Structure formats: structure tokens, C-alpha cells
Short mmCIF file of C-alpha atoms in Angstrom, two decimals:
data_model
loop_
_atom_site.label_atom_id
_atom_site.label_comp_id
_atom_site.label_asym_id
_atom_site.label_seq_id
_atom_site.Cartn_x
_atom_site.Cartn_y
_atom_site.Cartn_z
CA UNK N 3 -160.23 -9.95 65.65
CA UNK N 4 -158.29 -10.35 62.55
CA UNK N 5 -154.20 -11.23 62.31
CA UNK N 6 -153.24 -10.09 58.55
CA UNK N 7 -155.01 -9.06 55.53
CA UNK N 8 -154.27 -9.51 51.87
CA UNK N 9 -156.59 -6.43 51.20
CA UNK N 10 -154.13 -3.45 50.10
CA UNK N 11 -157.21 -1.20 49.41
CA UNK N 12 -156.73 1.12 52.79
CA UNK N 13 -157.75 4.71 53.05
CA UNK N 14 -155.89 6.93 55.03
CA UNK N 15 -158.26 8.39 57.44
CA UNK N 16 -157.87 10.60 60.04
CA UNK N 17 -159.44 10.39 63.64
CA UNK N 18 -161.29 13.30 64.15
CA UNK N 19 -163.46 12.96 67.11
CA UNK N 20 -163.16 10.03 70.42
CA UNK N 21 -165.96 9.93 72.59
CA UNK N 22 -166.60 7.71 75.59
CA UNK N 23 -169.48 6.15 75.53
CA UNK N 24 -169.86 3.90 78.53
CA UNK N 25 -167.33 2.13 80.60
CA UNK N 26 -164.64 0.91 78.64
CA UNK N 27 -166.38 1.37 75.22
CA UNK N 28 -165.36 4.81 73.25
CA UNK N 29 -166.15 5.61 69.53
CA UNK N 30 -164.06 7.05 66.85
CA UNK N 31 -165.26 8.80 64.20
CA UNK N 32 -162.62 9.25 60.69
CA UNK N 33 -162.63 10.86 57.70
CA UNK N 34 -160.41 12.11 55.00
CA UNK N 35 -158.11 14.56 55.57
CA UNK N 36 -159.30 16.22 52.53
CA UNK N 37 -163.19 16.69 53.78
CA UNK N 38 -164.14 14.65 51.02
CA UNK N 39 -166.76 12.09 50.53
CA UNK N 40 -166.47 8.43 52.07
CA UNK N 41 -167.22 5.08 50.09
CA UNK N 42 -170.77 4.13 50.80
CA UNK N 43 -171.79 1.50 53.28
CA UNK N 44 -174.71 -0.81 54.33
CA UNK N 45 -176.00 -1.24 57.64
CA UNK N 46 -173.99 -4.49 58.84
CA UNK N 47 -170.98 -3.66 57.21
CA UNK N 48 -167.70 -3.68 58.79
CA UNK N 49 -163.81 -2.02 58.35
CA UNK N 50 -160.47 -3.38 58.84
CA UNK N 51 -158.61 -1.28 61.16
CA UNK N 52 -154.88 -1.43 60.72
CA UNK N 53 -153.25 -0.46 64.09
CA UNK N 54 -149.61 1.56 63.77
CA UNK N 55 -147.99 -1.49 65.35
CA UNK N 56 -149.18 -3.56 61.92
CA UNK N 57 -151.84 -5.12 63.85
CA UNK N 58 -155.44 -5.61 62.07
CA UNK N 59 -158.74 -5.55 63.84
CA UNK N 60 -162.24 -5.38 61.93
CA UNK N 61 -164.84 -3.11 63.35
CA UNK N 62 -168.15 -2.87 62.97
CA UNK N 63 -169.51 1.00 61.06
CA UNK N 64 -171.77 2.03 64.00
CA UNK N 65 -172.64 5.76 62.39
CA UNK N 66 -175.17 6.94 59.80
CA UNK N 67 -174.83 5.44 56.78
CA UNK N 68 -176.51 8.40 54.90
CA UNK N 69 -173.52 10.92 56.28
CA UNK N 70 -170.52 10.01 53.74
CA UNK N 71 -168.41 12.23 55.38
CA UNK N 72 -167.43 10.22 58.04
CA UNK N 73 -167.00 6.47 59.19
CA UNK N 74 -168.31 5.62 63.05
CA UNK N 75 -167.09 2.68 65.27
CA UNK N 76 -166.72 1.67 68.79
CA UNK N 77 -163.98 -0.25 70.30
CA UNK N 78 -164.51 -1.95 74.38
CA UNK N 79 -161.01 -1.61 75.52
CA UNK N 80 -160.16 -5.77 77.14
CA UNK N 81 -156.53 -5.36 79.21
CA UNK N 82 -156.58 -8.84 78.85
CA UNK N 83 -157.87 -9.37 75.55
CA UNK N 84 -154.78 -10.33 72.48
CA UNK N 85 -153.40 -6.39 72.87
CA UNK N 86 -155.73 -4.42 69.58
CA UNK N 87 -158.33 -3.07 71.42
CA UNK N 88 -155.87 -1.74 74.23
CA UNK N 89 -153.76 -0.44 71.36
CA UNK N 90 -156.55 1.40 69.90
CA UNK N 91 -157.73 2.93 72.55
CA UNK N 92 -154.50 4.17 73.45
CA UNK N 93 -153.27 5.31 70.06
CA UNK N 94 -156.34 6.24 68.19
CA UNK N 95 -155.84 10.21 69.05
CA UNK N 96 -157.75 13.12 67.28
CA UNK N 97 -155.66 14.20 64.58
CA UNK N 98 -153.73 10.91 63.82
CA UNK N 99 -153.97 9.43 60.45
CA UNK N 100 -153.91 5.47 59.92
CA UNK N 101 -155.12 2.89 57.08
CA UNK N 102 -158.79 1.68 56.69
CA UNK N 103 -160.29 -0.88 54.78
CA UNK N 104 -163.54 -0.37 52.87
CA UNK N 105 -166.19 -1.53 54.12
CA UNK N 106 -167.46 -5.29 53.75
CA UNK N 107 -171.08 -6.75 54.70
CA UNK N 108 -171.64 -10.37 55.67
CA UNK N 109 -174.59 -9.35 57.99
CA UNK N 110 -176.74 -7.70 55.92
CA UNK N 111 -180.48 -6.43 56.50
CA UNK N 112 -183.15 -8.42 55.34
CA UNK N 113 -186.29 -7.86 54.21
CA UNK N 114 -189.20 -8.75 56.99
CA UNK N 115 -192.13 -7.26 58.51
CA UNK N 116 -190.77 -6.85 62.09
CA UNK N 117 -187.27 -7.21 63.65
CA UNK N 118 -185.88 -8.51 66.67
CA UNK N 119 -182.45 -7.23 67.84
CA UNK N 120 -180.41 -8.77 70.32
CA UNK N 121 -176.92 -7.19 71.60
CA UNK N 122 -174.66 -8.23 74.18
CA UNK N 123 -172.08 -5.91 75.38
CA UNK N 124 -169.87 -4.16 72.22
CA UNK N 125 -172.16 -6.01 70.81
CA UNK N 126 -174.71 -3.27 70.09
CA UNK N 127 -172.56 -1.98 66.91
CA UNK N 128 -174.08 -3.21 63.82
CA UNK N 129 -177.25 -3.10 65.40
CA UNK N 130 -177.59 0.71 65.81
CA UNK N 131 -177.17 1.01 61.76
CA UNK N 132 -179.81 -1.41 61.42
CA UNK N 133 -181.85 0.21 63.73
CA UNK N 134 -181.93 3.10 62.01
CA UNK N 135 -182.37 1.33 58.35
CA UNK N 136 -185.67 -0.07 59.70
CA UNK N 137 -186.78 3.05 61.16
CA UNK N 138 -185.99 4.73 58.02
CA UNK N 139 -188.14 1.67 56.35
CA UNK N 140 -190.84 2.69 58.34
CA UNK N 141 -190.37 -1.23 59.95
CA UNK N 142 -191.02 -2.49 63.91
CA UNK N 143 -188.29 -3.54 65.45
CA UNK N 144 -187.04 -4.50 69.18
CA UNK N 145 -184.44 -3.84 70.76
CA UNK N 146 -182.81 -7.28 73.72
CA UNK N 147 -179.93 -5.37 74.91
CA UNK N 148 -177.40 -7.25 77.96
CA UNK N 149 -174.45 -5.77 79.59
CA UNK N 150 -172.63 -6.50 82.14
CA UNK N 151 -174.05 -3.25 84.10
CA UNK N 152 -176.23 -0.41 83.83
CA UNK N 153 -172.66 1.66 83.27
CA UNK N 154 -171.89 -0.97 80.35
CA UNK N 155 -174.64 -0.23 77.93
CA UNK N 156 -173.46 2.13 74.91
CA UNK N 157 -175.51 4.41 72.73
CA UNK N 158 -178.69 4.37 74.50
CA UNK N 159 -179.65 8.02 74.14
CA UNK N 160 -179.79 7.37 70.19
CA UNK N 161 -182.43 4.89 70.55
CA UNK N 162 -186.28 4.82 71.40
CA UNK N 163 -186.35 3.71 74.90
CA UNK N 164 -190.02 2.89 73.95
CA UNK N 165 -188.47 -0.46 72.11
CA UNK N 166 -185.71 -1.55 73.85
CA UNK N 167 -185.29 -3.98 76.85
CA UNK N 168 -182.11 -3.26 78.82
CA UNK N 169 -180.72 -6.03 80.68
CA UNK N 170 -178.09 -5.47 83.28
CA UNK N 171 -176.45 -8.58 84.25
CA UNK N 172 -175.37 -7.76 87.73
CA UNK N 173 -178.86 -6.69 89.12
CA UNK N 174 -181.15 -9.11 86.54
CA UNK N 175 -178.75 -12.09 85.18
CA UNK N 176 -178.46 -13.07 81.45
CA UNK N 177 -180.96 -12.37 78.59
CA UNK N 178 -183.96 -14.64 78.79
CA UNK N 179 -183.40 -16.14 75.46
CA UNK N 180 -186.58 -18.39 75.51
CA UNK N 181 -188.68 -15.31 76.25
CA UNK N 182 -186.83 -13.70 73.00
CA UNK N 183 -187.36 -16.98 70.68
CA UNK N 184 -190.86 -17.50 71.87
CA UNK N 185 -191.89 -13.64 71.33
CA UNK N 186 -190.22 -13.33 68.38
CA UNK N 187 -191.74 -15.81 66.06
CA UNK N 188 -192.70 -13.87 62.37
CA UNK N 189 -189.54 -11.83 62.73
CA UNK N 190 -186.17 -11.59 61.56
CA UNK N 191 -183.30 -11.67 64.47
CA UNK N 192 -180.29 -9.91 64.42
CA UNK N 193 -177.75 -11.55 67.13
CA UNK N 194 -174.02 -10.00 68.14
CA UNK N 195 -172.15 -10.68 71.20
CA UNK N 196 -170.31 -12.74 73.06
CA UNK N 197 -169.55 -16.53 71.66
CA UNK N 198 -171.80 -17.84 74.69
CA UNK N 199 -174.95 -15.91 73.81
CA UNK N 200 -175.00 -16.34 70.49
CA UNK N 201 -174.78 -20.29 70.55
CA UNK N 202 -177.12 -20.26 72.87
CA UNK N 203 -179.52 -18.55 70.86
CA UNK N 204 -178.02 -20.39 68.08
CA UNK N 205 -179.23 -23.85 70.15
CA UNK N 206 -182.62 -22.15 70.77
CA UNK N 207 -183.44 -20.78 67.52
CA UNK N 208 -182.47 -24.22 65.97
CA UNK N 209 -184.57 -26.34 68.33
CA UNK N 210 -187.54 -24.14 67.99
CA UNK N 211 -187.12 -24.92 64.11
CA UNK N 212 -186.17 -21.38 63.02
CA UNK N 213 -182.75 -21.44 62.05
CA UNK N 214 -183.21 -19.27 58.90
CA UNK N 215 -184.61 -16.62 60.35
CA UNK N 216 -181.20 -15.83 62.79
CA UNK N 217 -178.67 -13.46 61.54
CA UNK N 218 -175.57 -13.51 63.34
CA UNK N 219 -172.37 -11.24 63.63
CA UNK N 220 -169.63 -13.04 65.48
CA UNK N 221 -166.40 -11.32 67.44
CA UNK N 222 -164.49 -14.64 67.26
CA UNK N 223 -165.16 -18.68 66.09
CA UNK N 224 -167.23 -20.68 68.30
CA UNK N 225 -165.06 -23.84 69.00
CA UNK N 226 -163.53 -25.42 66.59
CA UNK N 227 -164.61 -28.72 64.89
CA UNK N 228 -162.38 -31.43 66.36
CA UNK N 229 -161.05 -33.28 64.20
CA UNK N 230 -159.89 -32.98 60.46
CA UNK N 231 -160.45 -34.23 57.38
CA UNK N 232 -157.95 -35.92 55.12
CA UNK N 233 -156.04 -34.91 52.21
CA UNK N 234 -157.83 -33.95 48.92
CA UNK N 235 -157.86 -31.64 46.30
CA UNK N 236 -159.19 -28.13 44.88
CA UNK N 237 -159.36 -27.81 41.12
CA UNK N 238 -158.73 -24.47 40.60
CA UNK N 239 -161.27 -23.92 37.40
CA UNK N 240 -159.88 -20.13 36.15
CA UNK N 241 -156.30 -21.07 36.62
CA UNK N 242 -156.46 -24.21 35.69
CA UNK N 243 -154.75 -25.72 38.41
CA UNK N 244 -155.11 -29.07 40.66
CA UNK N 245 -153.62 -28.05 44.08
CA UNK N 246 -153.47 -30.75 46.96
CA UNK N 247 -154.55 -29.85 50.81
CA UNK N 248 -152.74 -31.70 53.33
CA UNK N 249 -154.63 -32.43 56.78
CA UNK N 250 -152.85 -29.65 58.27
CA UNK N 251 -152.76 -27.51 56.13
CA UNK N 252 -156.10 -24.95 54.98
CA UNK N 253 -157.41 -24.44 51.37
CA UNK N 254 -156.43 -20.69 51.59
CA UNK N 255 -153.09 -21.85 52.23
CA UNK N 256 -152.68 -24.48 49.72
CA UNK N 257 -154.45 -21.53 47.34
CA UNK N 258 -151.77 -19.66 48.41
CA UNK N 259 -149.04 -22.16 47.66
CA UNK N 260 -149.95 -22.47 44.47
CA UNK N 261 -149.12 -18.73 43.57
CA UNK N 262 -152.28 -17.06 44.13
CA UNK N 263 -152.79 -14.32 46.25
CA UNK N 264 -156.43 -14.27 47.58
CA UNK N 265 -157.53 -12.22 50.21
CA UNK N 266 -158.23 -13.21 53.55
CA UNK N 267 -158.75 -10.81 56.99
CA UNK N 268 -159.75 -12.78 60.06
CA UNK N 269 -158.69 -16.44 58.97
CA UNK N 270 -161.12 -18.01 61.48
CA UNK N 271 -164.50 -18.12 59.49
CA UNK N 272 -166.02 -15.31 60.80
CA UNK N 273 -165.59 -12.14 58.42
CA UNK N 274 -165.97 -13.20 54.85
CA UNK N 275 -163.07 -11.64 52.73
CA UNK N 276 -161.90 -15.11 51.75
CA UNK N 277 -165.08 -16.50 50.63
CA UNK N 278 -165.26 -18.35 47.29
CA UNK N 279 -167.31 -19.69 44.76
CA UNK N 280 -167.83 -23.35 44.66
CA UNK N 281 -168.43 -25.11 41.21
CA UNK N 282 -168.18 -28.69 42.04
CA UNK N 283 -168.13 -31.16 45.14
CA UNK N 284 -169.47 -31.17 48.43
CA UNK N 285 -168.51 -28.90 51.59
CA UNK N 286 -167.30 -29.20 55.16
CA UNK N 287 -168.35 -25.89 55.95
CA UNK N 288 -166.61 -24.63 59.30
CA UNK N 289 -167.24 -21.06 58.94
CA UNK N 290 -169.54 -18.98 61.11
CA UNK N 291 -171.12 -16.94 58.68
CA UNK N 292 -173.58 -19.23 56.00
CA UNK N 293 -177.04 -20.32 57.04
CA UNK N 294 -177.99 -23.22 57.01
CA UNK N 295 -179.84 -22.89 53.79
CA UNK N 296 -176.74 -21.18 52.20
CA UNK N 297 -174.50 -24.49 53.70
CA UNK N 298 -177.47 -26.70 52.03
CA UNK N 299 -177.02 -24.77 48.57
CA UNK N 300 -173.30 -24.89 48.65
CA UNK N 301 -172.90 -22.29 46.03
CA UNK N 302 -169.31 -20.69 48.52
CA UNK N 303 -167.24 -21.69 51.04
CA UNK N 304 -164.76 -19.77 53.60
CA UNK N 305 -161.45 -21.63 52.47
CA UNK N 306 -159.53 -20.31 55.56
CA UNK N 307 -161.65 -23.09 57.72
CA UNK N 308 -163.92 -25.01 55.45
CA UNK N 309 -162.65 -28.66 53.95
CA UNK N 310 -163.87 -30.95 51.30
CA UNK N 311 -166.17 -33.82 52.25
CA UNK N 312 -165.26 -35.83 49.20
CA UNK N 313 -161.64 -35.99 47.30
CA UNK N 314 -162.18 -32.73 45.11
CA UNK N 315 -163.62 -29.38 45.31
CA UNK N 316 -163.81 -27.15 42.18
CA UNK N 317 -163.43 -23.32 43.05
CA UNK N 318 -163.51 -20.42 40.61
CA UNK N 319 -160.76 -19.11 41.44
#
């Protein structure tokens, strides 16, 4: 997902079990070469994986959260996807050692009295932390899960058939999204998948007036705004510096021009790392990761995507 990361806080892990799971999806499970004990995680929370060809792709921590001794995720292998996930599952060997980012949340659990989980394909990742975090809670939850076919769904021996809806695309088409927004009212829900699904629960969840209460986790940007907007400026409050933004050119790059060296992973809105807080002005948020009511506060922005909707922005930066 990602193209280059700013983030030089790696670990070097070593692989040290790859499973198949279902077709085309196999997990990898690291840990330190040493046996010792893992920065902690939340359910949600992802890693950047940095491939031996330099590549970087962020993963989803699909494991236990309470077992320190090891990091989890799962990787769908697309021969026609940008080359990482081919690359991983070709290179990613028992025994081999390569760099891993700590782990970063942007889709965090919230408090509610029932949940709703809905996975599509690879999409089932952060949700079987989750999952588990509820159940440890004592909480209700649901599982919506879609794949393309009853050989596509991953990780379904670790879950309570009792509470999950499996939903093979070949033999009963696509998730009945309706059926999930009207059923699901009172609860919080938990989306990740592919860009289709999740604007079209997006589109649902909106219409029905319940916005706040989906949680997404995307793969990649929905489309991009069209259009631009013009030049302006960030005032730079720690540094003290007034940096301009051309059209064409992104806040994290003008940031960057200026001598600063913030960090930034997937550069399309979607993972978080170059999030910032906003002191002054108004937002043209373009990310896929606030909520509405987060947009409506306007207390951070994603500078890799997001713009000013007036002449100035003040970050603290």
C-alpha cells in the first residue's frame, strides 16, 4: 500500500512461521531473533513492512495482542497487483530477517454495547483482533464476512461460527449491505475491504444518517477529489516558518521543502503517519481516515492529501 516512509524506527524481525490460510492469503508470524518481548499493540493497529527490494507495504497485526512474543499478519498474494504482495509472498521465508515498523492505530476499538463487523476478502485482518478484544470485553458482536468463494475466506476456524455470516460471492453475490445497515442500528461498525464495499456502505451508512457510528480501514484511496485548490500558505507555528503550497504541489511536500523531515508512509490519506495538528484555518480534508465529526472539529489534517480552504493554515509543526 505504501511507497516510502520517513519512519527509521524498524525492528529487525525474523519470520518464523508461514501458514496458508486460504487461497492466495498466507500469514506470517515474526519475532525477535533474541526471543524477547515485542512492543505492545491495539487491536486495529497496523506495521510497515519493508520488503528486501526497499519496497514498503503496511499490514494489518492479525494475532493476539496479549502474546508479545510475536507479531501476526496476512498478506493475499495479487499477480497483478503493484508487485509487494507477490514479493512477500515469495521472499518472506522462515528464518529470514527484515525491518518492521511499530505498530500504528488509526482504527481503533470503540466503546459500544454491540458490534457489527464487516470484512471483505483480506479484509478480515483487523477484524479478528477486534473480535477477540470484544470477546475479551465480554461484548456482542457480528461477524458480515464476503469473499470471493467458499475457498477465499481466511481464519474461520478461530471464530464462533455461531456469529458470523459467510458470504461467498460466486454461489450468493455481494453482501446485502441494506440488510447490515438496517440490522445494525445501536451498534458500532467496523468496515475493511475492497474500495467498492466500503463506499458503498459508506453511501448507506450516510443516507441512513449514521455516519459516526462507521469505522473504516481502507487498502487504498477511494477516488480522488477532482480538482485542486489554489496556492496558499501553512504557518508553521513551532518553527516559525511561513511556507507557500503551490497547486501541484502537497503540504507534506512543501513541509518538506522547507527543511523539515516529517514522517509520512502511504502518502494517499489512508494510514495516518503524517497526520498533524491544526491550530488555525479551515480544512479541505481529502484523507480517508477522519469522521465526519473529527473533519467538523478540525483539530488535524493528513497533509499528504488535505489542502487549505482559505489562504492560511497554522500547523504545529
Amino acid at each position: 500500500m505504501s511507497t516510502s516512509s520517513s519512519d527509521s524506527q524498524t525492528l529487525p524481525l525474523r519470520v518464523v512461521a508461514a501458514r496458508w490460510e486460504s487461497e492466495s492469503i498466507t500469514s506470517y508470524e515474526l519475532a525477535r531473533a533474541d526471543g524477547g518481548e515485542l512492543p505492545a499493540w491495539e487491536p486495529g493497529a497496523h506495521v510497515d513492512v519493508h520488503l528486501p527490494s526497499g519496497t514498503v507495504r503496511q499490514y494489518s497485526l492479525c494475532g493476539d495482542p496479549t502474546d508479545t512474543s510475536r507479531y501476526r499478519i496476512a498478506v493475499l498474494e495479487l499477480p497483478a497487483g503493484r508487485g509487494g504482495s507477490v514479493e512477500v509472498h515469495r521472499e518472506l521465508r522462515p528464518g529470514r530477517v527484515i525491518p518492521i515498523g511499530r505498530p500504528r492505530s488509526n482504527f481503533v476499538l470503540a466503546e459500544a454495547d454491540r458490534y457489527v463487523f464487516v470484512a471483505g476478502g483480506i479484509g478480515i485482518t483487523p477484524m479478528l483482533p477486534m473480535i477477540r478484544e470484544v470477546q475479551r470485553r465480554g461484548g456482542t458482536w457480528e461477524l458480515v464476512y464476503g469473499a470471493r468463494t467458499v475457498e477465499h475466506f481466511a481464519f474461520v476456524r478461530e471464530l464462533d461460527p455461531s456469529a458470523v455470516q459467510l458470504v461467498p460471492q460466486d454461489t450468493h453475490g455481494h453482501l446485502d449491505l441494506e440488510s447490515v445497515v438496517a440490522s445494525s442500528s445501536g451498534a458500532a461498525v467496523y468496515c475493511c475491504g475492497p474500495t467498492p464495499l466500503m463506499d458503498a456502505l459508506v453511501e448507506r451508512m450516510s443516507r441512513a444518517g449514521r455516519g459516526d457510528d462507521l469505522h473504516l480501514e481502507r487498502f487504498a484511496a477511494a477516488a480522488p477529489v477532482v480538482g485542486s485548490s489554489g496556492e496558499f500558505e501553512v504557518e508553521l507555528a513551532r518553527s516559525e516558518k511561513v511556507v507557500p503550497v503551490r497547486p501541484d504541489q502537497t503540504v507534506l511536500e512543501a513541509v518538506r521543502d522547507a527543511g523539515i523531515d516529517h514522517p509520512s508512509s502511504c502518502e494517499m490519506g489512508i494510514c495516518g503517519s503524517c497526520e498533524v495538528k491544526v491550530l488555525g484555518g479551515d480544512v479541505d480534508h481529502r484523507d480517508d481516515l477522519l469522521t465526519e465529526s473529527e473533519r467538523a472539529q478540525c483539530n488535524s489534517m493528513m497533509i499528504c492529501v488535505s489542502r487549505a480552504c482559505g489562504a492560511r493554515l497554522v500547523l504545529d509543526l
